[in-house]
């Protein structure tokens, strides 16, 4: 009888760091942290997608160094009291043999709910005063509090490449005597999407039901694959139902703070003025919850932001009468790397935001997030664009960044010259007014007052 999948994954779990595959750079960083743990931060966060070797690396490190392991995983109750009573003493005292204790907290990004109440705060306090090394394992580093992130070293694990997964599966199948051809093995490796643990489980599951495994007998359905941002935008803006759009957004490997920037950028290009303002109400509420998540370090608010973002787009879509375009744009906050071009220290939109902030006496983030989307609408009117340009003293690239269309460079040049003329006229008027004011002042001073006669 075949062993269970748990026994298989444990049976082939790496015993040394050199046996952990697919994340050489992360392993080297983990070794450096372990070598300097006395002087450096006591805690490290291993974060990355499931099945990429984070837990295996932690146990392999303990095995190599001869460290005693104390683990607290998701199946345990992890509220503040439990963490302080179990993990707390282990981090501040040594055993009689003075052996180093490694505390491993698995699924550290899932400490939520009533059962784990106060857990994140307790872990942060323990990390600050610990004398023993601590490894926190998480799929999403943003699922933990900001205070905890500041006090830990971060090491990122990547999805394991298909070729590496294939080699591991091949080695296991040879050891287990499984008759499977390379075509079937490759399909298993591709379907795993970088999750080695799942690939091993799949290999066991199908080996129990088939005597000889071939490519044609392997289902080609893929696992939950990280969706490309432009595919997600198509689903959100392109007429899909809310649940499908939400599922697409959840599958994206971006935080809500990044996602909302992409939505803001594309929102003004997709909808007319009325529908834009209607949908913006929902997006502004989403931004409020993002602010609360940052201030309170409670990232459970993120679940509301995603729903509000999608609702904002869908509600605007219902009001839309004129579809503008089906092209999607990069977020202006994402610096675009281009070969052969000099990369500016800051995007043009940031320069515009600074000028708006200085003129309106508002924070730069407010100008970037709330004012610029409205300017893209106002700049559709040449007269308004010219007046705003004159007030903010924008240059041609900055004007062009607020416009859309194929001939926006020509329009930007025309608006710039018009704004320059307005600015010159204002300066001339200002000089005349200052001159007149000086003459009036001299005339007033030349008049004798009653006090001059005494």
Coordinates of C-alpha atoms in Angstrom, one line a residue:
X1 CA 0.0 0.0 0.0
X2 CA 1.3 3.4 -0.9
X3 CA 2.2 5.9 1.8
X4 CA 0.1 8.9 2.5
X5 CA 0.9 12.2 0.9
X6 CA 2.0 13.6 4.3
X7 CA 4.5 10.8 4.6
X8 CA 5.8 11.4 1.0
X9 CA 6.3 15.1 1.6
X10 CA 8.0 14.4 4.9
X11 CA 10.0 11.5 3.5
X12 CA 11.6 13.7 0.9
X13 CA 11.8 16.9 2.9
X14 CA 15.4 18.3 2.7
X15 CA 17.7 17.6 5.7
X16 CA 20.3 20.2 4.7
X17 CA 20.0 23.7 3.2
X18 CA 21.9 22.6 0.1
X19 CA 19.0 20.2 -0.6
X20 CA 16.4 23.0 -0.7
X21 CA 15.9 23.6 -4.4
X22 CA 14.8 26.6 -6.5
X23 CA 15.7 29.5 -4.2
X24 CA 19.5 29.7 -4.0
X25 CA 19.6 33.4 -3.3
X26 CA 17.0 33.1 -0.4
X27 CA 19.0 30.2 1.1
X28 CA 22.2 32.2 1.0
X29 CA 20.4 35.1 2.8
X30 CA 19.1 32.7 5.4
X31 CA 22.6 31.4 6.0
X32 CA 24.0 34.9 6.4
X33 CA 21.2 35.8 8.9
X34 CA 22.0 32.6 10.9
X35 CA 25.7 33.4 11.0
X36 CA 25.1 36.9 12.3
X37 CA 22.0 36.2 14.4
X38 CA 23.8 37.3 17.6
X39 CA 24.4 40.8 16.2
X40 CA 21.6 41.2 13.7
X41 CA 17.8 41.0 14.0
X42 CA 16.7 38.0 16.0
X43 CA 13.7 37.3 13.7
X44 CA 13.4 36.6 10.0
X45 CA 10.3 36.4 7.9
X46 CA 10.4 33.8 5.1
X47 CA 7.7 34.9 2.7
X48 CA 6.5 33.6 -0.7
X49 CA 3.9 31.4 -2.4
X50 CA 3.0 28.0 -1.0
X51 CA 5.2 25.0 -1.7
X52 CA 8.4 26.9 -2.5
X53 CA 10.5 25.6 0.4
X54 CA 10.1 28.1 3.2
X55 CA 9.2 25.6 6.0
X56 CA 11.8 23.1 4.6
X57 CA 14.5 25.7 4.7
X58 CA 13.7 26.6 8.4
X59 CA 13.9 22.9 9.5
X60 CA 17.0 22.3 7.4
X61 CA 18.7 25.2 9.0
X62 CA 17.9 23.9 12.5
X63 CA 19.1 20.4 11.5
X64 CA 22.4 21.8 10.2
X65 CA 23.1 24.0 13.2
X66 CA 21.9 21.5 15.8
X67 CA 19.3 23.9 17.1
X68 CA 16.3 22.8 19.1
X69 CA 13.0 23.5 17.4
X70 CA 9.8 24.9 19.0
X71 CA 7.0 25.2 16.5
X72 CA 3.6 26.9 16.6
X73 CA 1.5 26.3 13.5
X74 CA -2.0 27.2 12.3
X75 CA -3.6 24.2 14.0
X76 CA -2.6 25.6 17.4
X77 CA -4.5 28.3 19.2
X78 CA -2.3 31.4 18.8
X79 CA -3.8 34.2 20.9
X80 CA -1.7 36.5 23.0
X81 CA -1.9 34.4 26.2
X82 CA -0.8 31.1 24.4
X83 CA 2.1 32.8 22.6
X84 CA 3.4 34.5 25.7
X85 CA 3.2 31.4 27.8
X86 CA 4.7 29.0 25.2
X87 CA 7.0 31.0 22.9
X88 CA 7.9 33.8 25.4
X89 CA 10.0 31.8 27.9
X90 CA 11.7 29.9 25.0
X91 CA 13.0 33.1 23.5
X92 CA 14.5 34.5 26.7
X93 CA 16.0 31.5 28.4
X94 CA 18.4 28.7 27.4
X95 CA 18.2 25.0 28.2
X96 CA 20.6 23.3 30.6
X97 CA 22.8 22.4 27.7
X98 CA 22.8 26.0 26.6
X99 CA 21.6 24.9 23.1
X100 CA 20.1 27.4 20.8
X101 CA 16.4 27.3 20.4
X102 CA 14.8 28.1 17.0
X103 CA 11.2 29.2 17.3
X104 CA 9.3 28.6 14.1
X105 CA 5.9 30.2 13.6
X106 CA 4.2 28.9 10.5
X107 CA 1.4 30.8 8.6
X108 CA 2.3 33.9 10.6
X109 CA 0.2 36.0 8.1
X110 CA -3.0 34.1 9.2
X111 CA -3.1 35.2 12.8
X112 CA -6.6 36.7 12.7
X113 CA -10.0 36.0 14.1
X114 CA -11.2 35.5 17.7
X115 CA -9.0 32.5 18.4
X116 CA -5.8 34.4 17.6
X117 CA -6.9 37.7 19.2
X118 CA -3.9 39.8 20.2
X119 CA -1.4 37.3 18.6
X120 CA 0.3 39.7 16.3
X121 CA 1.0 42.2 19.0
X122 CA 2.3 39.5 21.3
X123 CA 4.7 38.2 18.6
X124 CA 6.0 41.7 18.0
X125 CA 6.8 42.2 21.6
X126 CA 8.5 38.8 21.8
X127 CA 10.6 39.5 18.7
X128 CA 11.8 42.8 20.2
X129 CA 13.2 41.2 23.4
X130 CA 14.1 37.7 22.1
X131 CA 17.6 36.3 22.8
X132 CA 16.9 33.3 20.5
X133 CA 16.4 33.1 16.7
X134 CA 12.8 33.2 15.4
X135 CA 11.6 32.3 11.9
X136 CA 8.2 33.5 10.8
X137 CA 6.8 31.8 7.7
X138 CA 4.1 33.6 5.6
X139 CA 2.6 33.5 2.1
X140 CA 1.9 37.2 2.2
X141 CA 4.2 39.5 4.2
X142 CA 1.5 42.3 4.1
X143 CA -0.7 40.0 6.2
X144 CA 1.4 40.9 9.3
X145 CA 1.5 44.2 11.2
X146 CA 3.9 47.0 10.1
X147 CA 5.6 47.0 13.5
X148 CA 6.4 43.3 13.1
X149 CA 7.8 43.8 9.6
X150 CA 10.1 46.6 10.9
X151 CA 11.7 44.3 13.5
X152 CA 12.3 41.4 11.2
X153 CA 14.6 40.6 8.3
X154 CA 12.7 39.8 5.2
X155 CA 13.7 37.0 2.8
X156 CA 11.6 36.4 -0.3
X157 CA 11.1 32.9 -1.7
X158 CA 10.0 32.6 -5.4
X159 CA 7.9 30.0 -7.2
X160 CA 10.0 27.0 -8.2
X161 CA 10.7 26.8 -11.9
X162 CA 9.0 24.1 -13.9
X163 CA 12.3 22.4 -14.8
X164 CA 13.3 22.2 -11.2
X165 CA 10.0 20.7 -10.2
X166 CA 10.3 18.2 -13.1
X167 CA 13.8 17.0 -11.9
X168 CA 12.5 16.5 -8.3
X169 CA 9.5 14.5 -9.5
X170 CA 11.7 12.4 -11.7
X171 CA 14.0 11.6 -8.8
X172 CA 11.1 10.6 -6.6
X173 CA 9.5 8.5 -9.3
X174 CA 12.8 6.6 -9.8
X175 CA 13.2 6.0 -6.0
X176 CA 9.6 4.9 -5.7
X177 CA 9.6 2.8 -8.8
X178 CA 6.7 4.6 -10.5
X179 CA 6.2 4.0 -14.2
X180 CA 5.7 7.5 -15.6
X181 CA 6.9 8.9 -18.9
X182 CA 8.5 12.3 -19.3
X183 CA 5.5 13.9 -21.0
X184 CA 3.2 13.1 -18.1
X185 CA 5.9 14.3 -15.6
X186 CA 6.2 17.6 -17.5
X187 CA 2.4 18.1 -17.4
X188 CA 2.5 17.6 -13.6
X189 CA 5.3 20.0 -13.2
X190 CA 3.6 22.7 -15.3
X191 CA 0.2 22.3 -13.5
X192 CA 1.9 22.7 -10.1
X193 CA 2.7 26.4 -11.0
X194 CA 5.8 26.4 -8.9
X195 CA 4.3 24.6 -5.9
X196 CA 6.6 21.6 -5.3
X197 CA 4.6 20.2 -2.4
X198 CA 1.4 20.1 -4.5
X199 CA 3.4 18.4 -7.4
X200 CA 4.6 15.7 -5.0
X201 CA 1.0 15.2 -3.8
X202 CA -0.3 15.0 -7.3
X203 CA 2.4 12.4 -8.3
X204 CA 1.3 10.2 -5.4
X205 CA -2.4 10.6 -6.0
X206 CA -2.3 9.6 -9.7
X207 CA 0.3 6.8 -9.1
X208 CA -2.2 5.1 -6.8
X209 CA -4.8 4.9 -9.5
X210 CA -2.8 4.2 -12.7
X211 CA -0.3 1.4 -13.3
X212 CA 1.5 3.3 -16.1
X213 CA 1.3 7.0 -16.3
X214 CA 1.3 8.8 -19.7
X215 CA 0.7 12.3 -20.8
X216 CA -2.7 11.7 -22.2
X217 CA -4.0 10.4 -18.9
X218 CA -2.9 13.5 -16.9
X219 CA -5.5 16.3 -16.5
X220 CA -4.1 19.6 -17.9
X221 CA -6.1 21.8 -15.6
X222 CA -3.9 24.4 -14.0
X223 CA -3.9 25.5 -10.3
X224 CA -4.7 29.0 -9.2
X225 CA -2.2 30.9 -11.3
X226 CA -1.3 34.5 -10.6
X227 CA -3.2 36.6 -13.1
X228 CA -1.6 39.3 -15.2
X229 CA -2.6 42.8 -14.2
X230 CA -4.0 43.5 -17.7
X231 CA -6.1 40.4 -17.7
X232 CA -7.5 41.5 -14.4
X233 CA -8.3 45.0 -15.7
X234 CA -10.1 43.4 -18.7
X235 CA -12.3 41.4 -16.3
X236 CA -13.1 44.3 -14.1
X237 CA -13.7 46.8 -16.9
X238 CA -14.9 44.4 -19.5
X239 CA -18.4 43.4 -18.5
X240 CA -17.7 40.4 -16.2
X241 CA -19.9 39.7 -13.1
X242 CA -18.9 41.0 -9.7
X243 CA -17.9 37.7 -8.3
X244 CA -15.7 36.8 -11.2
X245 CA -14.0 40.2 -11.2
X246 CA -13.4 39.9 -7.4
X247 CA -11.9 36.4 -7.8
X248 CA -9.6 37.8 -10.5
X249 CA -8.5 40.6 -8.3
X250 CA -7.9 38.3 -5.4
X251 CA -5.7 36.1 -7.6
X252 CA -3.4 39.0 -8.5
X253 CA -0.1 39.2 -6.7
X254 CA -0.5 42.8 -5.7
X255 CA -1.6 44.5 -2.6
X256 CA -4.9 46.5 -2.6
X257 CA -2.7 49.7 -2.3
X258 CA -1.1 48.8 -5.7
X259 CA -4.3 47.6 -7.3
X260 CA -6.2 50.8 -6.5
X261 CA -3.5 52.8 -8.3
X262 CA -4.0 50.8 -11.5
X263 CA -7.8 51.2 -11.3
X264 CA -7.5 55.0 -10.7
X265 CA -5.2 55.4 -13.7
X266 CA -7.6 53.5 -16.1
X267 CA -10.8 54.8 -14.6
X268 CA -10.7 58.3 -16.1
X269 CA -9.9 56.9 -19.6
X270 CA -12.8 54.4 -19.5
X271 CA -15.8 56.4 -18.3
X272 CA -17.4 59.8 -19.0
X273 CA -17.7 62.6 -16.4
X274 CA -20.9 61.5 -14.7
X275 CA -20.1 57.8 -14.4
X276 CA -16.5 58.7 -13.3
X277 CA -17.7 60.8 -10.4
X278 CA -20.2 58.1 -9.4
X279 CA -17.7 55.3 -9.4
X280 CA -15.1 57.5 -7.6
X281 CA -17.3 57.6 -4.5
X282 CA -16.7 53.9 -4.1
X283 CA -13.0 54.2 -4.8
X284 CA -12.6 56.9 -2.2
X285 CA -14.3 54.7 0.4
X286 CA -11.9 52.0 -0.5
X287 CA -9.0 54.4 0.0
X288 CA -10.5 55.2 3.5
X289 CA -10.3 51.6 4.5
X290 CA -6.7 51.4 3.1
X291 CA -5.8 54.3 5.4
X292 CA -7.4 52.6 8.4
X293 CA -5.5 49.4 7.6
X294 CA -2.2 51.4 7.7
X295 CA -3.0 53.4 10.8
X296 CA -4.3 50.6 12.9
X297 CA -2.0 47.9 11.3
X298 CA -5.1 45.8 10.9
X299 CA -5.0 44.4 7.4
X300 CA -8.4 42.7 7.7
X301 CA -9.7 46.0 6.2
X302 CA -8.2 45.0 2.9
X303 CA -11.2 42.6 2.3
X304 CA -13.5 45.7 2.2
X305 CA -11.2 47.7 -0.1
X306 CA -11.2 45.0 -2.9
X307 CA -15.0 44.8 -2.8
X308 CA -15.4 48.6 -2.9
X309 CA -12.9 48.9 -5.8
X310 CA -14.8 46.4 -7.9
X311 CA -18.1 47.9 -7.0
X312 CA -16.9 51.4 -8.0
X313 CA -16.0 50.2 -11.5
X314 CA -19.1 48.1 -12.0
X315 CA -21.5 50.9 -10.8
X316 CA -19.8 53.4 -13.1
X317 CA -20.1 50.8 -15.9
X318 CA -23.8 50.7 -15.4
X319 CA -24.1 54.4 -15.9
X320 CA -21.8 54.5 -18.9
X321 CA -23.4 55.5 -22.2
X322 CA -20.3 56.0 -24.3
X323 CA -17.5 53.4 -24.2
X324 CA -14.2 55.2 -24.7
X325 CA -11.6 52.6 -25.4
X326 CA -10.4 49.1 -24.7
X327 CA -6.8 49.9 -24.1
X328 CA -5.4 49.7 -20.5
X329 CA -2.6 51.8 -19.1
X330 CA 0.2 51.3 -16.7
X331 CA -0.1 52.7 -13.2
X332 CA 1.6 56.1 -13.2
X333 CA 3.2 55.2 -9.8
X334 CA 5.0 52.2 -11.4
X335 CA 8.4 53.2 -12.7
X336 CA 8.8 51.8 -16.2
X337 CA 12.2 50.3 -17.0
X338 CA 13.2 50.9 -20.7
X339 CA 16.5 49.9 -22.3
X340 CA 18.5 52.7 -23.7
X341 CA 16.6 55.5 -22.1
X342 CA 17.6 57.5 -19.1
X343 CA 15.4 56.7 -16.1
X344 CA 14.2 59.8 -14.3
X345 CA 14.4 59.9 -10.5
X346 CA 10.6 60.5 -10.3
X347 CA 7.7 60.0 -12.7
X348 CA 6.2 63.1 -14.4
X349 CA 3.0 62.6 -12.4
X350 CA 4.9 63.0 -9.1
X351 CA 6.3 66.4 -10.4
X352 CA 2.7 67.5 -11.2
X353 CA 1.5 66.3 -7.8
X354 CA 4.2 68.4 -6.1
X355 CA 3.2 71.5 -7.9
X356 CA -0.5 70.9 -7.1
X357 CA 0.4 70.3 -3.4
X358 CA 2.4 73.6 -3.3
X359 CA -0.3 75.6 -5.0
X360 CA -3.3 74.2 -3.1
X361 CA -1.5 73.7 0.2
X362 CA -2.4 70.0 0.4
X363 CA -0.2 66.8 0.9
X364 CA 1.5 65.4 -2.2
X365 CA -0.2 62.1 -1.7
X366 CA -3.7 63.8 -1.7
X367 CA -2.8 65.7 -4.9
X368 CA -1.6 62.5 -6.6
X369 CA -4.5 60.4 -5.5
X370 CA -7.5 62.7 -5.7
X371 CA -6.6 65.9 -7.8
X372 CA -4.8 64.4 -10.7
X373 CA -7.6 62.1 -11.8
X374 CA -9.9 65.2 -12.0
X375 CA -7.3 67.2 -14.0
X376 CA -7.3 64.5 -16.7
X377 CA -11.0 65.4 -17.2
X378 CA -10.6 69.1 -16.9
X379 CA -7.7 69.0 -19.5
X380 CA -10.2 67.9 -22.1
X381 CA -11.2 71.6 -22.3
X382 CA -8.3 73.6 -23.8
X383 CA -9.3 76.9 -22.0
X384 CA -9.4 75.2 -18.6
X385 CA -6.2 73.4 -19.4
X386 CA -4.5 76.6 -20.3
X387 CA -5.6 78.4 -17.2
X388 CA -4.6 75.5 -14.9
X389 CA -1.2 75.3 -16.7
X390 CA -0.6 79.0 -16.1
X391 CA -1.5 78.7 -12.4
X392 CA 0.6 75.6 -11.7
X393 CA 3.4 76.5 -14.1
X394 CA 3.5 73.1 -15.8
X395 CA 5.9 72.3 -18.6
X396 CA 5.1 70.5 -21.8
X397 CA 5.8 66.9 -20.6
X398 CA 3.7 67.5 -17.5
X399 CA 0.8 68.9 -19.6
X400 CA 1.0 65.9 -21.9
X401 CA 0.8 63.5 -19.0
X402 CA -2.6 64.9 -18.1
X403 CA -4.0 64.5 -21.6
X404 CA -5.1 61.6 -23.8
X405 CA -5.1 61.1 -27.6
X406 CA -2.6 60.6 -30.3
X407 CA -1.7 64.3 -30.8
X408 CA -1.3 65.2 -27.1
X409 CA 2.2 66.5 -27.7
X410 CA 1.0 69.1 -30.1
X411 CA -1.9 70.0 -27.8
X412 CA 0.5 70.3 -24.9
X413 CA 2.8 72.6 -26.9
X414 CA -0.2 74.8 -27.8
X415 CA -1.5 74.9 -24.3
X416 CA 2.0 75.7 -22.9
X417 CA 2.4 78.7 -25.2
X418 CA -1.1 80.0 -24.3
X419 CA -0.3 79.6 -20.6
X420 CA 3.0 81.4 -21.0
X421 CA 1.2 84.3 -22.6
X422 CA -1.2 84.5 -19.7
X423 CA 1.7 84.3 -17.2
X424 CA 3.5 87.2 -19.0
X425 CA 0.3 89.3 -19.0
X426 CA -0.2 88.6 -15.3
X427 CA 3.3 89.7 -14.5
X428 CA 2.9 92.9 -16.5
X429 CA -0.3 93.7 -14.7
X430 CA 1.3 92.9 -11.3
X431 CA 4.2 95.3 -12.1
X432 CA 1.7 98.1 -13.0
X433 CA -0.3 97.5 -9.8
X434 CA 2.9 97.5 -7.7
X435 CA 4.0 100.8 -9.4
X436 CA 0.6 102.4 -8.7
X437 CA 0.8 101.2 -5.1
X438 CA 4.2 102.8 -4.7
X439 CA 3.0 106.2 -6.1
X440 CA 0.0 106.2 -3.8
X441 CA 2.3 105.4 -0.8
X442 CA 4.5 108.4 -1.7
X443 CA 1.5 110.7 -2.1
X444 CA 0.2 109.7 1.3
X445 CA 3.6 110.3 2.9
X446 CA 3.9 113.7 1.3
X447 CA 0.7 114.9 2.9
X448 CA 1.4 116.6 6.3
X449 CA -0.5 115.3 9.3
X450 CA -1.6 117.3 12.3
X451 CA 1.5 116.0 14.2
X452 CA 3.8 117.7 11.7
X453 CA 2.8 121.1 13.0
X454 CA 4.0 120.5 16.6

